[in-house]
């Protein structure tokens, strides 16, 4: 069986896993996407999803501009993106916490913007070698 992009049905590699759903009554499913669909749909590769996520598709938050999403799609599942993408998702989640005071809220937004800047740097270098402090 060949694997196709879940969005456009292209079988052309590289296809990246973007969602996995396990099933107790069967095999479950795995969704893969081509690079163009990663960009168009703003999909985050499954390998970067938080462990607590339910396995469904996860999109890059609005703080990540479209041009950066395109550059990150080229890097695919590069392990160097794991830490910053995880921190980005955590920071964005904090911005939605209604119990934060104004300072905490602004700090979470500032952190998200700083992580986007780090991701820009990684994308500019092809994600191959994080500079010190970026792979934290």
One Martini backbone bead per residue (centre of mass of N, CA, C, O) as a GRO file, in nm:
protein
  136
    1UNK     BB    1   0.095   0.037   0.024
    2UNK     BB    2   0.046   0.361  -0.039
    3UNK     BB    3   0.129   0.682   0.047
    4UNK     BB    4  -0.064   0.975   0.110
    5UNK     BB    5  -0.177   1.274   0.105
    6UNK     BB    6  -0.445   1.392   0.288
    7UNK     BB    7  -0.506   1.649   0.106
    8UNK     BB    8  -0.391   1.585  -0.221
    9UNK     BB    9  -0.288   1.273  -0.282
   10UNK     BB   10   0.004   1.262  -0.292
   11UNK     BB   11   0.291   1.028  -0.325
   12UNK     BB   12   0.512   1.229  -0.278
   13UNK     BB   13   0.800   1.285  -0.161
   14UNK     BB   14   0.795   1.406   0.139
   15UNK     BB   15   0.627   1.255   0.400
   16UNK     BB   16   0.450   1.377   0.687
   17UNK     BB   17   0.360   1.328   0.996
   18UNK     BB   18   0.046   1.483   1.152
   19UNK     BB   19  -0.127   1.218   1.243
   20UNK     BB   20  -0.246   1.011   1.526
   21UNK     BB   21  -0.473   0.725   1.574
   22UNK     BB   22  -0.569   0.524   1.811
   23UNK     BB   23  -0.714   0.188   1.839
   24UNK     BB   24  -0.894  -0.063   2.010
   25UNK     BB   25  -1.049  -0.187   1.727
   26UNK     BB   26  -0.780  -0.117   1.558
   27UNK     BB   27  -0.534   0.050   1.368
   28UNK     BB   28  -0.613   0.314   1.289
   29UNK     BB   29  -0.431   0.628   1.210
   30UNK     BB   30  -0.236   0.797   0.945
   31UNK     BB   31  -0.119   1.119   0.870
   32UNK     BB   32  -0.004   1.270   0.570
   33UNK     BB   33   0.222   1.528   0.434
   34UNK     BB   34   0.315   1.747   0.223
   35UNK     BB   35   0.484   2.031   0.185
   36UNK     BB   36   0.253   2.206   0.069
   37UNK     BB   37   0.048   2.129   0.300
   38UNK     BB   38   0.208   2.224   0.538
   39UNK     BB   39   0.187   2.517   0.449
   40UNK     BB   40  -0.116   2.570   0.386
   41UNK     BB   41  -0.211   2.434   0.681
   42UNK     BB   42   0.011   2.465   0.915
   43UNK     BB   43   0.162   2.202   0.986
   44UNK     BB   44   0.263   1.995   1.245
   45UNK     BB   45   0.464   1.770   1.314
   46UNK     BB   46   0.411   1.501   1.515
   47UNK     BB   47   0.694   1.493   1.659
   48UNK     BB   48   0.609   1.795   1.800
   49UNK     BB   49   0.400   1.701   1.974
   50UNK     BB   50   0.258   1.685   2.252
   51UNK     BB   51   0.207   1.426   2.469
   52UNK     BB   52  -0.099   1.537   2.542
   53UNK     BB   53  -0.189   1.500   2.274
   54UNK     BB   54  -0.446   1.338   2.063
   55UNK     BB   55  -0.321   1.323   1.741
   56UNK     BB   56  -0.410   1.551   1.597
   57UNK     BB   57  -0.404   1.812   1.429
   58UNK     BB   58  -0.146   2.072   1.419
   59UNK     BB   59  -0.101   2.419   1.435
   60UNK     BB   60   0.039   2.693   1.370
   61UNK     BB   61   0.052   2.976   1.507
   62UNK     BB   62   0.000   3.309   1.429
   63UNK     BB   63   0.295   3.405   1.517
   64UNK     BB   64   0.356   3.241   1.262
   65UNK     BB   65   0.459   3.305   0.971
   66UNK     BB   66   0.422   3.189   0.656
   67UNK     BB   67   0.724   3.202   0.570
   68UNK     BB   68   0.816   3.021   0.809
   69UNK     BB   69   0.650   2.774   0.754
   70UNK     BB   70   0.792   2.714   0.485
   71UNK     BB   71   1.076   2.673   0.606
   72UNK     BB   72   0.997   2.446   0.807
   73UNK     BB   73   0.897   2.240   0.594
   74UNK     BB   74   1.178   2.182   0.480
   75UNK     BB   75   1.276   2.050   0.763
   76UNK     BB   76   1.049   1.902   0.893
   77UNK     BB   77   1.181   1.651   1.131
   78UNK     BB   78   1.391   1.809   1.265
   79UNK     BB   79   1.531   1.786   1.580
   80UNK     BB   80   1.601   2.097   1.623
   81UNK     BB   81   1.280   2.176   1.649
   82UNK     BB   82   1.157   2.052   1.904
   83UNK     BB   83   1.211   2.256   2.133
   84UNK     BB   84   1.097   2.523   2.010
   85UNK     BB   85   0.814   2.417   1.947
   86UNK     BB   86   0.740   2.338   2.235
   87UNK     BB   87   0.777   2.624   2.355
   88UNK     BB   88   0.575   2.766   2.175
   89UNK     BB   89   0.321   2.610   2.259
   90UNK     BB   90   0.343   2.686   2.560
   91UNK     BB   91   0.334   2.995   2.529
   92UNK     BB   92   0.062   3.010   2.381
   93UNK     BB   93  -0.101   2.874   2.603
   94UNK     BB   94  -0.047   3.098   2.815
   95UNK     BB   95  -0.200   3.329   2.654
   96UNK     BB   96  -0.487   3.164   2.725
   97UNK     BB   97  -0.464   3.231   3.024
   98UNK     BB   98  -0.698   3.390   3.239
   99UNK     BB   99  -0.507   3.397   3.516
  100UNK     BB  100  -0.330   3.604   3.416
  101UNK     BB  101  -0.149   3.859   3.438
  102UNK     BB  102  -0.022   4.110   3.256
  103UNK     BB  103   0.278   4.030   3.282
  104UNK     BB  104   0.245   3.728   3.207
  105UNK     BB  105   0.113   3.772   2.936
  106UNK     BB  106   0.347   3.938   2.807
  107UNK     BB  107   0.567   3.725   2.854
  108UNK     BB  108   0.442   3.508   2.672
  109UNK     BB  109   0.450   3.675   2.413
  110UNK     BB  110   0.753   3.731   2.415
  111UNK     BB  111   0.839   3.436   2.404
  112UNK     BB  112   0.707   3.364   2.137
  113UNK     BB  113   0.865   3.575   1.968
  114UNK     BB  114   1.148   3.464   2.038
  115UNK     BB  115   1.104   3.183   1.916
  116UNK     BB  116   1.054   3.277   1.631
  117UNK     BB  117   1.337   3.393   1.597
  118UNK     BB  118   1.482   3.122   1.633
  119UNK     BB  119   1.344   2.980   1.396
  120UNK     BB  120   1.457   3.167   1.183
  121UNK     BB  121   1.752   3.091   1.232
  122UNK     BB  122   1.724   2.791   1.169
  123UNK     BB  123   1.612   2.827   0.881
  124UNK     BB  124   1.857   2.990   0.768
  125UNK     BB  125   2.054   2.727   0.846
  126UNK     BB  126   1.878   2.457   0.797
  127UNK     BB  127   1.883   2.326   1.102
  128UNK     BB  128   2.169   2.198   1.166
  129UNK     BB  129   2.288   2.441   1.371
  130UNK     BB  130   2.264   2.541   1.667
  131UNK     BB  131   2.295   2.786   1.866
  132UNK     BB  132   2.372   2.886   2.148
  133UNK     BB  133   2.055   2.859   2.328
  134UNK     BB  134   1.847   2.717   2.112
  135UNK     BB  135   1.841   2.401   2.230
  136UNK     BB  136   1.688   2.426   2.512
   0.00000   0.00000   0.00000
